[in-house]
Coordinates of C-alpha atoms in Angstrom, one line a residue:
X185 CA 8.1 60.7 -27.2
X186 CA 5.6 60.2 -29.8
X187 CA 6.2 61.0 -33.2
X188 CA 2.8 62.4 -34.1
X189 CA -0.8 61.8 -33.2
X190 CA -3.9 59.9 -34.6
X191 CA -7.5 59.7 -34.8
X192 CA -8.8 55.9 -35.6
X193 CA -12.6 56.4 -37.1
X194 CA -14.2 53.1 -37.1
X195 CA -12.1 51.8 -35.1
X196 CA -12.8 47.8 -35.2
X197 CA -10.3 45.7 -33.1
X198 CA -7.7 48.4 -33.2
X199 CA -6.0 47.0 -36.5
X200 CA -5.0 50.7 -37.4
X201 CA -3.9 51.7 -34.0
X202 CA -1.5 48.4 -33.7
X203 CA -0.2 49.6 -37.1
X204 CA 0.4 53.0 -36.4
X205 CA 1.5 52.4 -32.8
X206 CA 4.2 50.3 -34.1
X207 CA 6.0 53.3 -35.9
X208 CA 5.7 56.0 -33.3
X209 CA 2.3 57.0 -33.2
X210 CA 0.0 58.0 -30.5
X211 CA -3.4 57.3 -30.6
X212 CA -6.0 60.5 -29.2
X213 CA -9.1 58.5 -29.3
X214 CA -11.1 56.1 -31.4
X215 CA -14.9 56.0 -33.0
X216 CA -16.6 53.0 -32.6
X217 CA -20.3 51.7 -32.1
X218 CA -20.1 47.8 -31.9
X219 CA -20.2 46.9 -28.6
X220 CA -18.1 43.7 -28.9
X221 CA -15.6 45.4 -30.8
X222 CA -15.4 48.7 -28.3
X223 CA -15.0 46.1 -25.2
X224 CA -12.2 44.0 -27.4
X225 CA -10.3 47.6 -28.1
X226 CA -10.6 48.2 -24.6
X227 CA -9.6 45.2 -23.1
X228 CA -6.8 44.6 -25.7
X229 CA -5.5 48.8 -24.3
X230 CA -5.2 50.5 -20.8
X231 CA -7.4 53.7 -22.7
X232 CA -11.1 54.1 -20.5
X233 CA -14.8 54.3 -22.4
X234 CA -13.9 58.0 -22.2
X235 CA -11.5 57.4 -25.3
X236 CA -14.6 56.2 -27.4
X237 CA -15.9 58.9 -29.5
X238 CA -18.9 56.9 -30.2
X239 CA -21.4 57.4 -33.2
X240 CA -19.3 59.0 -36.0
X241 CA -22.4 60.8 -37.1
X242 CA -22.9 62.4 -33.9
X243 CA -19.2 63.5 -33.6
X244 CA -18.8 67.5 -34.0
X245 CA -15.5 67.6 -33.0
X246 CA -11.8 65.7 -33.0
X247 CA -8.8 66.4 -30.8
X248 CA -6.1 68.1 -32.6
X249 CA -4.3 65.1 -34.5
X250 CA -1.7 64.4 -37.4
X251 CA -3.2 61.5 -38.6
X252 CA -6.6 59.9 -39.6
X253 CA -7.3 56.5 -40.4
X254 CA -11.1 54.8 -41.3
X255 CA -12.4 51.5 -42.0
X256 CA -15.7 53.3 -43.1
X257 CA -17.9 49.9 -42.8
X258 CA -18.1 48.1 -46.8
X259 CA -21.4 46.9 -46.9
X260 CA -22.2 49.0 -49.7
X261 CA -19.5 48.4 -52.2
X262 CA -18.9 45.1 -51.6
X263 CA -19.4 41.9 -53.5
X264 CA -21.5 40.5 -50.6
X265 CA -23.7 43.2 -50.4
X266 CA -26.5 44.9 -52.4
X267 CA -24.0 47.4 -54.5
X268 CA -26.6 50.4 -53.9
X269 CA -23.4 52.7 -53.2
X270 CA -24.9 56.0 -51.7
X271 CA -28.3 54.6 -52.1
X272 CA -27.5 52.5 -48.7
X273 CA -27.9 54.9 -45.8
X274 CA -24.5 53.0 -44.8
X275 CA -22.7 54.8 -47.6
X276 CA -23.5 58.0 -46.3
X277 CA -20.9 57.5 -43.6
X278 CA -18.5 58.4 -46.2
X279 CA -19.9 61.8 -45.7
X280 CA -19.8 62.0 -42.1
X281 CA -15.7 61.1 -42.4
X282 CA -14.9 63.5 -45.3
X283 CA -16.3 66.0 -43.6
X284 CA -14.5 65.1 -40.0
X285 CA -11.4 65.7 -42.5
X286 CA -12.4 68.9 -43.9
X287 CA -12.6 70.4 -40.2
X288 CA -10.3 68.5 -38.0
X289 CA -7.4 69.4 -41.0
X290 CA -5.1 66.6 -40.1
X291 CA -1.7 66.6 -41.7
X292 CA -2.5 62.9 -43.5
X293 CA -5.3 60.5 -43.9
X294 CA -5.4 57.0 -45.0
X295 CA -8.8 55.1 -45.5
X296 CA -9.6 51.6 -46.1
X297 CA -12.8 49.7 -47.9
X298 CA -13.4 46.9 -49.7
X299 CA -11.8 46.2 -53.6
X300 CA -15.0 46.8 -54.9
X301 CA -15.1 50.7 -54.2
X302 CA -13.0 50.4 -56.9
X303 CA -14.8 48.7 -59.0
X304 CA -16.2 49.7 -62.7
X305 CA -19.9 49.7 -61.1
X306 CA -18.9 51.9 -58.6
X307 CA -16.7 54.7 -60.4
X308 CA -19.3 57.5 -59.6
X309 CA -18.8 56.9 -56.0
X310 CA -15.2 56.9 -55.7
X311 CA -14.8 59.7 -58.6
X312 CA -17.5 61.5 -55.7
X313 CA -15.1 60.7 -52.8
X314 CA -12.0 61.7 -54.8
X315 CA -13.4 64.6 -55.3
X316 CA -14.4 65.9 -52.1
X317 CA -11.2 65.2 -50.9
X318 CA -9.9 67.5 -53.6
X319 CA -12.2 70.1 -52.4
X320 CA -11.5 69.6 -48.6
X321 CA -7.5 70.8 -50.3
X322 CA -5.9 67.4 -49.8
X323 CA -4.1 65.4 -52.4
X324 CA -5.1 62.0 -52.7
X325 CA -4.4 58.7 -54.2
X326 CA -5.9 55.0 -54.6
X327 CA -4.2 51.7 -54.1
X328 CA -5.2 48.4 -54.7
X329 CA -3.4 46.0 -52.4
X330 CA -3.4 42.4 -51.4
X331 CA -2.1 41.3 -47.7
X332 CA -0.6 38.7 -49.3
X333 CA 1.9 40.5 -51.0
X334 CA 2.5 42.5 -47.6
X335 CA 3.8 39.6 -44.9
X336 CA 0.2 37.6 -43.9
X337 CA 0.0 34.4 -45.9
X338 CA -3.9 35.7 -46.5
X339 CA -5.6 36.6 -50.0
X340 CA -7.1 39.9 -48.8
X341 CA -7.8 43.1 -51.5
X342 CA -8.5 46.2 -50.2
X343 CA -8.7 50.2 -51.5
X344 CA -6.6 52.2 -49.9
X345 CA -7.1 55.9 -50.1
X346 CA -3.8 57.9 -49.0
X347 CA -3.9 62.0 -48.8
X348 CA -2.2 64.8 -47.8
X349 CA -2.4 68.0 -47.0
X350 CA 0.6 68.9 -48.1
X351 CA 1.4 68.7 -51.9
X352 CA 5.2 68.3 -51.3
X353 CA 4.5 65.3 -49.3
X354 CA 2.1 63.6 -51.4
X355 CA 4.7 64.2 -54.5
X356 CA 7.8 62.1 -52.1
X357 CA 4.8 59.3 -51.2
X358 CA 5.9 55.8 -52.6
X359 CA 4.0 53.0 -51.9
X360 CA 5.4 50.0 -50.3
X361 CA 6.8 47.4 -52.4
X362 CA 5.6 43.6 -52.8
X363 CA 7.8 41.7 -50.2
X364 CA 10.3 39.7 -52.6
X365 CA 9.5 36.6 -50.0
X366 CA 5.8 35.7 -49.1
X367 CA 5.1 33.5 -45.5
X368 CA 3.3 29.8 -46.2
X369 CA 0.3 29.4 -44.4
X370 CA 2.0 26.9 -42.3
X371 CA 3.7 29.3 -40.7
X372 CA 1.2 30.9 -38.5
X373 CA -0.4 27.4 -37.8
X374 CA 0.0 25.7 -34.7
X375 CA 1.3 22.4 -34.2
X376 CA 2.1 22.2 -38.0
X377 CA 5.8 22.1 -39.6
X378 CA 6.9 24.5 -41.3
X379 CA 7.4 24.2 -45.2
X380 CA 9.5 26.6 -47.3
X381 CA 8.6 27.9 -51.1
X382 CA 10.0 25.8 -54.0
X383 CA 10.4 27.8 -56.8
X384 CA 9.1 26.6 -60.4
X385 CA 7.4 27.4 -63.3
X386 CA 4.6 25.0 -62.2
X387 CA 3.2 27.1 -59.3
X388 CA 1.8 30.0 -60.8
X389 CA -1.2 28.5 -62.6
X390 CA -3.1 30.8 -63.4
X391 CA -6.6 30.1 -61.8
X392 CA -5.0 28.5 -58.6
X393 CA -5.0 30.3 -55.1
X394 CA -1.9 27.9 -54.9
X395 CA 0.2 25.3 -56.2
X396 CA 3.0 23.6 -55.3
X397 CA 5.9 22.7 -57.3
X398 CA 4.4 20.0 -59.2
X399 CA 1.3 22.2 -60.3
X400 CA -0.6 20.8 -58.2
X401 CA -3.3 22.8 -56.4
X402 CA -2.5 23.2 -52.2
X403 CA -6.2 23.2 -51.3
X404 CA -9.2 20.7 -52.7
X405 CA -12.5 21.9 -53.7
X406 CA -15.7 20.7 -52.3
X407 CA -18.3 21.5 -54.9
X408 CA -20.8 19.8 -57.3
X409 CA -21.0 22.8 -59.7
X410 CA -17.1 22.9 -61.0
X411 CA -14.9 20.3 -62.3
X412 CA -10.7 20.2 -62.0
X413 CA -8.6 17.7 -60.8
X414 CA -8.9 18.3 -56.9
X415 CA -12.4 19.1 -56.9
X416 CA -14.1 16.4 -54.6
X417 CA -17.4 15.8 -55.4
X418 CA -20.4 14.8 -53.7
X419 CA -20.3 11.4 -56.1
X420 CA -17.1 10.7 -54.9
X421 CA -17.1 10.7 -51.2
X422 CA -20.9 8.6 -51.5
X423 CA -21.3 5.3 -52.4
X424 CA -21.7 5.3 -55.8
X425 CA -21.7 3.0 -59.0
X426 CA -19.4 3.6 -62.2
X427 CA -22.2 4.4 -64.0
X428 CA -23.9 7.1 -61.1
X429 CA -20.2 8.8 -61.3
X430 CA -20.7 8.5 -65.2
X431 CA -24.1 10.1 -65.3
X432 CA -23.2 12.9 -62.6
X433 CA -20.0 14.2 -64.6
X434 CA -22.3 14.2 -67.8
X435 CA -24.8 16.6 -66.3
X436 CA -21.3 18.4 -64.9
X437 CA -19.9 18.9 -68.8
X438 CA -23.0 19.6 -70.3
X439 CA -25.3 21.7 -68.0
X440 CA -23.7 25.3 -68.6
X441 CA -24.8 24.5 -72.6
X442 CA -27.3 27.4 -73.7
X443 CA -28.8 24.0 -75.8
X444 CA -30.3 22.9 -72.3
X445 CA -31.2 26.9 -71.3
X446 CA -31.0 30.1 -70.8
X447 CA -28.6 30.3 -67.2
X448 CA -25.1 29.5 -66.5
X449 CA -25.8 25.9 -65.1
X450 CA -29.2 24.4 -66.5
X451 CA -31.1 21.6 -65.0
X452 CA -31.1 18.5 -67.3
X453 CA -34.4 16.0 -68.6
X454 CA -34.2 12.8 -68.4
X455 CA -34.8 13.1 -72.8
X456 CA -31.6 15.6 -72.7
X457 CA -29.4 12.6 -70.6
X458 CA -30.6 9.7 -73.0
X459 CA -29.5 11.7 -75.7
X460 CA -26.3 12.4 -74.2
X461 CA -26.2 8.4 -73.3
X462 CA -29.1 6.3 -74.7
X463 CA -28.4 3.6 -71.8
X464 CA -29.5 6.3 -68.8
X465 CA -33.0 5.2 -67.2
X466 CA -35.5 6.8 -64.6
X467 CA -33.8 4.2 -62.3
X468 CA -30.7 5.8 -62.8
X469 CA -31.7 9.2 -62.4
X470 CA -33.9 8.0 -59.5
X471 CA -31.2 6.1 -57.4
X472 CA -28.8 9.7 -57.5
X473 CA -32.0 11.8 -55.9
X474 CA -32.5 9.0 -53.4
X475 CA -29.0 9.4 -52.3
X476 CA -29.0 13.1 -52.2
X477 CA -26.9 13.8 -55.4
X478 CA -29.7 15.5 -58.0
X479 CA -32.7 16.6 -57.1
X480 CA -36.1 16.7 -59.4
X481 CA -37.0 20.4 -60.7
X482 CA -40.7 21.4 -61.9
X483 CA -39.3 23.6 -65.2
X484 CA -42.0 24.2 -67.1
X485 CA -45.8 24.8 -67.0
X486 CA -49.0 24.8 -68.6
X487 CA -52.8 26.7 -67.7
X488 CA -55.1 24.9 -66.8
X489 CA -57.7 27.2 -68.1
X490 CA -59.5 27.0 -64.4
X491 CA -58.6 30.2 -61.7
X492 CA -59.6 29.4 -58.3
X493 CA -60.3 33.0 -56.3
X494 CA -58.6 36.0 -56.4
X495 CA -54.7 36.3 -57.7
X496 CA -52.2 37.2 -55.8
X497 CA -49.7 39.9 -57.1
X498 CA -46.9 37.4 -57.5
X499 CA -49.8 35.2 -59.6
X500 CA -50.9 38.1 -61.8
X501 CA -47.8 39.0 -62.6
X502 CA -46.4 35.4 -64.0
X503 CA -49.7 35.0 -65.5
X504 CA -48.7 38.1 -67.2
X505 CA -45.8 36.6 -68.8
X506 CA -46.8 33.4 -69.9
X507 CA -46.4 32.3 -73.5
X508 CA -49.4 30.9 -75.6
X509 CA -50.1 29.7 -71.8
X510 CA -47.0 28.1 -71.6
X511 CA -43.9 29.4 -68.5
X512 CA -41.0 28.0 -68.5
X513 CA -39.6 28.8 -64.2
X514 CA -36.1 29.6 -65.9
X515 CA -37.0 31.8 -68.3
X516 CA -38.9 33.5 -66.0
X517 CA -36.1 33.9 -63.7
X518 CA -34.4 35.9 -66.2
X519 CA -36.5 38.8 -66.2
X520 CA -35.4 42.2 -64.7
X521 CA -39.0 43.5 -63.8
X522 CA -39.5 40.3 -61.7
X523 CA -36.1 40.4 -60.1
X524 CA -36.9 44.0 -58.8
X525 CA -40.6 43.1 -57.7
X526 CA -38.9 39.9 -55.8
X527 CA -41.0 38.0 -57.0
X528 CA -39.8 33.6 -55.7
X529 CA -40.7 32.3 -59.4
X530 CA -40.4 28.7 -58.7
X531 CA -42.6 29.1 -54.9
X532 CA -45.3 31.2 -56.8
X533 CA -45.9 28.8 -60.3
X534 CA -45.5 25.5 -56.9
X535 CA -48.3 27.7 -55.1
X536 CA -50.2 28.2 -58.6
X537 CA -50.1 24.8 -59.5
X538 CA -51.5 24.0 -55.7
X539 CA -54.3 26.1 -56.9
X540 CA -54.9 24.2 -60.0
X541 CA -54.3 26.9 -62.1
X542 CA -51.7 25.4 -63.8
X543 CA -50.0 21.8 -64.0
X544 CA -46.3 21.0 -64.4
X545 CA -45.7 19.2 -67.9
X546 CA -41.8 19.5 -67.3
X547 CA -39.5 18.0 -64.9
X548 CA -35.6 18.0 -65.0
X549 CA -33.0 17.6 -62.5
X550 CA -30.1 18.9 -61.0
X551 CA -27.2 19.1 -59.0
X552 CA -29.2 19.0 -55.0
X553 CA -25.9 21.0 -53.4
X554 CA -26.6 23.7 -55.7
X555 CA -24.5 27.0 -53.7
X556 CA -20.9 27.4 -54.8
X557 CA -20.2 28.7 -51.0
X558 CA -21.6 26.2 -49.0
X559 CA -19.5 23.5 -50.2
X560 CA -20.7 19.6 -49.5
X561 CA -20.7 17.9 -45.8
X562 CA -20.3 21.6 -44.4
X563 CA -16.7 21.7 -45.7
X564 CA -15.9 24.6 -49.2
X565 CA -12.1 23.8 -49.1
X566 CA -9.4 22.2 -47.7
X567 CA -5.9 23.9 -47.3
X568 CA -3.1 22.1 -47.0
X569 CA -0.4 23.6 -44.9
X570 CA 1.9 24.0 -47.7
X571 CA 0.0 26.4 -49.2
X572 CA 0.8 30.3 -50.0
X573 CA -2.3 31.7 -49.0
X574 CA -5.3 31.0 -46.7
X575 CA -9.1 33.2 -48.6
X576 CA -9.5 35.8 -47.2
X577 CA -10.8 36.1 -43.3
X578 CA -15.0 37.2 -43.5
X579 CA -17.1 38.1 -40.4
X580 CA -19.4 35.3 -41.3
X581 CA -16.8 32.5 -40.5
X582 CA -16.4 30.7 -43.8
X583 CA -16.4 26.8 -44.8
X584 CA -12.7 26.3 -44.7
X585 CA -10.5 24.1 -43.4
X586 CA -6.3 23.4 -43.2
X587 CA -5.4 19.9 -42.8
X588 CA -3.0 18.4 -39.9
X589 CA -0.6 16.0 -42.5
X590 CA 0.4 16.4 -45.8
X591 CA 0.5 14.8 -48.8
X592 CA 3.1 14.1 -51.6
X593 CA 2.5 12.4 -54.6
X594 CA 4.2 12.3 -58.2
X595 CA 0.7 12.1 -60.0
X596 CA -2.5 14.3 -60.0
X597 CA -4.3 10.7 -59.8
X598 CA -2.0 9.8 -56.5
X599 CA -1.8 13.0 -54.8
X600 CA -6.5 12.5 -54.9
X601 CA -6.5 9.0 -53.7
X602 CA -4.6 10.0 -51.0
X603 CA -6.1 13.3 -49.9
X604 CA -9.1 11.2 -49.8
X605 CA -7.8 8.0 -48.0
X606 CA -5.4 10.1 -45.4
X607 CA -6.9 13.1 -44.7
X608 CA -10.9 13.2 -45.9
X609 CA -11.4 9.9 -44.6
X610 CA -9.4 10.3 -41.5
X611 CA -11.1 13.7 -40.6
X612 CA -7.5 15.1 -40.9
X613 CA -8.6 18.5 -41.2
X614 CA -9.7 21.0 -38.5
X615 CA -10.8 24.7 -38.6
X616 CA -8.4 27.5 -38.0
X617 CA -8.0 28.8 -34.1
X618 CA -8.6 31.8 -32.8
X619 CA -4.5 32.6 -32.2
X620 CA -4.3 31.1 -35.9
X621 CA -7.4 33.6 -36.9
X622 CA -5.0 36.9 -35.5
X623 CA -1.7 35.7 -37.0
X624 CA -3.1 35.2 -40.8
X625 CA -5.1 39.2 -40.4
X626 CA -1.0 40.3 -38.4
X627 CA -2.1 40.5 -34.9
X628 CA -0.5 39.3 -32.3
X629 CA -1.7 35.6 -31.6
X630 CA -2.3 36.1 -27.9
X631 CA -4.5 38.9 -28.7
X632 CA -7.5 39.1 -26.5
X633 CA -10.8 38.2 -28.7
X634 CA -14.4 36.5 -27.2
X635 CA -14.3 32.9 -26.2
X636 CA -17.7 31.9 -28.6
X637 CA -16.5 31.5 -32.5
X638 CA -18.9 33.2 -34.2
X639 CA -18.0 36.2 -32.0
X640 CA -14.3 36.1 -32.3
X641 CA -14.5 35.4 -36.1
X642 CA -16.7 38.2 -36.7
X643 CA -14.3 40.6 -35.1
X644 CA -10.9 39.3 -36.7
X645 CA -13.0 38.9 -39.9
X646 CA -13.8 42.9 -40.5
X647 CA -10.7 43.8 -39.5
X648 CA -7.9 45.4 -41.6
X649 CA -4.9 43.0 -42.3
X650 CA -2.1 45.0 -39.6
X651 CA 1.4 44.7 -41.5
X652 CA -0.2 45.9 -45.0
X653 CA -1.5 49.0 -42.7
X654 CA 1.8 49.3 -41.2
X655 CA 4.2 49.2 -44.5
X656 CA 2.0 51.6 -46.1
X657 CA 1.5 54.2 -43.0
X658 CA 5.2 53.5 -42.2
X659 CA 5.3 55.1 -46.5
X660 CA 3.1 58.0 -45.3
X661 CA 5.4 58.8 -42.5
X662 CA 8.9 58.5 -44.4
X663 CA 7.7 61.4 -46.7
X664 CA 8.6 63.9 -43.7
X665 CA 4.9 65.1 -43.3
X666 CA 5.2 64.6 -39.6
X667 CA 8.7 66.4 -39.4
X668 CA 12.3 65.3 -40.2
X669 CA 12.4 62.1 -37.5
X670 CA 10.1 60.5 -39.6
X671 CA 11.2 61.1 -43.1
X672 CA 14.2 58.6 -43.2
X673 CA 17.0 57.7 -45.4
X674 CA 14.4 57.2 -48.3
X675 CA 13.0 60.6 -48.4
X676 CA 15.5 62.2 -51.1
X677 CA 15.1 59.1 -53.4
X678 CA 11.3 59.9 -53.2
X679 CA 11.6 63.0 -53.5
X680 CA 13.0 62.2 -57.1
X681 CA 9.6 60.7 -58.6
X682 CA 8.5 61.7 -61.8
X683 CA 6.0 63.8 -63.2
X684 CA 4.0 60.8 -64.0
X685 CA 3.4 60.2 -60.2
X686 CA 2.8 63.4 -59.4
X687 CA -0.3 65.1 -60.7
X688 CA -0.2 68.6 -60.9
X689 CA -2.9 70.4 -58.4
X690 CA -2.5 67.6 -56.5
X691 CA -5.5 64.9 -58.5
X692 CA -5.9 62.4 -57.2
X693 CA -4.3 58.9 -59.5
X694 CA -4.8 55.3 -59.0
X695 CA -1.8 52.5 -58.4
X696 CA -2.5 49.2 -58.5
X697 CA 0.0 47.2 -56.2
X698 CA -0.4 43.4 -56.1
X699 CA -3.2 42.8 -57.4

């Protein structure tokens, strides 16, 4: 017999209803309007196209239910997206669930987003989200928590908002604690060893996803843009001279230097390098953006003191900002008013000086594999198996790979020469699999998903991570709110928390857990 009931509002790939399900709970229905994900719920449960509430902005009505979870879609508060909070019409689905809450009344709610609802830049919105669940009469609070800290060997940061209607229960809630013992990434990969945790000093660096014992770093960086010891860049994996490898590393040092700037990586002249290093040449400089390592930049510009037709906006508006004739595209960059009229700097002074209305009387160069995300070769970072952690699983499929050996070495200089002689060279490295996908988010790895990637990876990748839901329901449910047979042996130790944890009128407080 079920221990209570549940409602699962954006319902994804059924993440919340494996957690829930786990501990006794039934689910009465699910909302969901993504097609793949409705036929992967469906397939992956016995329930019919009946169960599907559909569009939660449609829905009137809810079955009676104890329990409501809701992965109200992130777009707005995340990172990735445009941060316009309730300015994006996909924040207003916050709305439509509070308001599902305040009539269907359910004894407990827990509701899931991205970490950066909880973000400085958006306190308005979650102080707004607080407080309509304060005046829907349920207590609430917000946790910060990491799956890694909660049984998947995968850096993933999530709010969690936990309520209750009750204000006895939400006074015996305790979050769940940190597992004392974390899983290796290695252990959900197939046809992989296992590896077990060596404890030392060494491994918590402090800027590292991971290290192992030695302090070194369990992953190696494909990027032109940052430096560190198992960074590969795009000079070391082409065929390059001493002095190319030289030149590129110069440009890496110095190119953040508000000398050369205004931005936080500044394209370089070839005056700037000769200074730097009086024996650099235009041959030099012309040999790395033949092989695809810098590329030449127009920077600055002059009028011409000729106009040919009518300006465009764009044109007008740089014209605008030129000084004593003179535009400098970085500089330019900079300004607000022309980030907010989108205006392509570089495209519009290139289509300007097509025109003849000015000329370029600067050129600099820089690194051509520009974007810290895309990596070099297609490939962002390389995990080894002994690892802690895998980054965290995105709908967009990311650039990441694990390898298939490992490596030892005694040195930092060792343990590089052979990543890149045993597994770079090799093509020792593959991308995770689907079964590999479901274990790192806590599903079950024969879970059924689409056969094509991108579909399967965007699925998995919105996902909640299922143990950290499960631990921290399984918290909900041991507070008694759904009756005695779920409060457990842990209820009267709970019951014991101070005032500090407890609010009175029941406002809502923040923990952060793991993070």
């Amino acid at each position: 017999m079920a221990r209570f009931t549940f409602i699962d509002l954006f319902a994804g790939i059924v993440g919340f209803r494996l957690a829930l399900e786990s501990i006794g709970g039934k689910c009465m229905g699910f909302s969901e309007i993504n097609n793949d994900a409705i036929k992967t719920y469906l397939d992956n449960f016995e329930d019919g196209e009946e169960a599907n509430f559909g569009d939660i902005t449609k829905i009137t009505d809810l079955p009676p239910h104890d329990f409501m979870t809701a992965g109200v879609p992130c777009q707005s508060w995340s990172i990735a997206g445009k941060n316009l909070g309730f300015d994006d019409d996909r924040g207003q689905l916050w709305n439509d669930t509070l308001y599902l809450l305040n009539k269907s009344r359910p004894k407990a709610f827990i509701f899931e987003n991205v970490k950066g609802l909880a973000d400085p830049r958006n306190r308005n919105a979650l102080a707004y989200i607080l407080d309509r669940i304060r005046q829907a009469g349920y207590h609430a609070t917000t946790l910060v928590l990491n799956a890694h800290d909660y049984g998947v060997p995968q850096t993933r940061v999530r709010i969690y908002i936990v309520g209750f209607r009750d204000a006895d229960c939400f006074c015996r809630f305790a979050p769940p604690q940190p597992l004392r013992h974390k899983p290796l990434l290695s252990s959900v990969l197939d046809g992989i060893g296992a590896y077990t945790h060596s404890d030392g000093d060494a491994r918590k660096a402090r800027w590292s996803l991971s290290c192992n014992a030695k302090g070194f770093n369990n992953y190696f960086l494909f990027n032109d843009l940052r430096g560190g010891e198992t960074t590969i860049h795009s000079w070391d994996i082409s065929t390059t001279t001493d002095k190319e490898k030289a030149i590129c590393m110069l440009h890496l040092r110095n190119r953040r230097k508000k000398d050369y700037g205004p931005l936080d990586g500044n394209p370089l002249s070839l005056e700037h390098f000769r200074r730097l290093d009086p024996s650099i040449t235009q041959h030099d400089i012309d040999g790395l953006v033949e092989k695809g390592i810098l590329k030449e930049v127009d920077y600055s510009f002059e009028l011409t003191g000729q106009t040919n037709g009518e300006l465009t906006e764009a044109e007008a508006a740089l014209l605008g900002e030129g000084d004593c004739g003179f535009f400098c595209v970085d500089e330019l960059k900079n300004l607000r008013h022309l980030k907010l009229k989108k205006i392509n700097v570089a495209a519009t002074l290139a289509q300007m000086e097509s025109n003849g209305i000015v000329k370029c009387v600067e050129r600099r160069y820089d690194f051509k594999n520009g974007k810290i995300s895309t990596g070099l070769n297609g490939i962002n970072r390389i995990f080894l198996p002994s690892s802690d952690i895998y980054p965290t699983l995105v709908a967009s499929d990311t650039n990441d790979y694990v390898t298939t050996v490992s490596i030892e070495a005694d040195t930092i200089e060792e343990y590089r020469r052979k990543f890149l002689a045993e597994v770079y060279a090799t093509g020792a490295y593959r991308q995770i699999t689907k079964s590999e996908a479901c274990r790192i988010q806590g599903f079950p790895a024969d879970f059924r998903l689409p056969a094509s990637r991108a579909r399967w990876m965007h699925l998995i990748g919105n996902s909640v991570a299922v143990p950290v839901v499960t631990k921290l329901a399984w918290a909900v449910a041991r507070t008694g709110v759904f009756g005695n047979a779920m409060a457990g042996i842990e209820a009267a130790a709970m019951a014991n928390l101070g005032e500090s944890q407890c609010q009175a009128g029941g406002t809502a407080h923040q923990l952060t857990i793991g993070f």
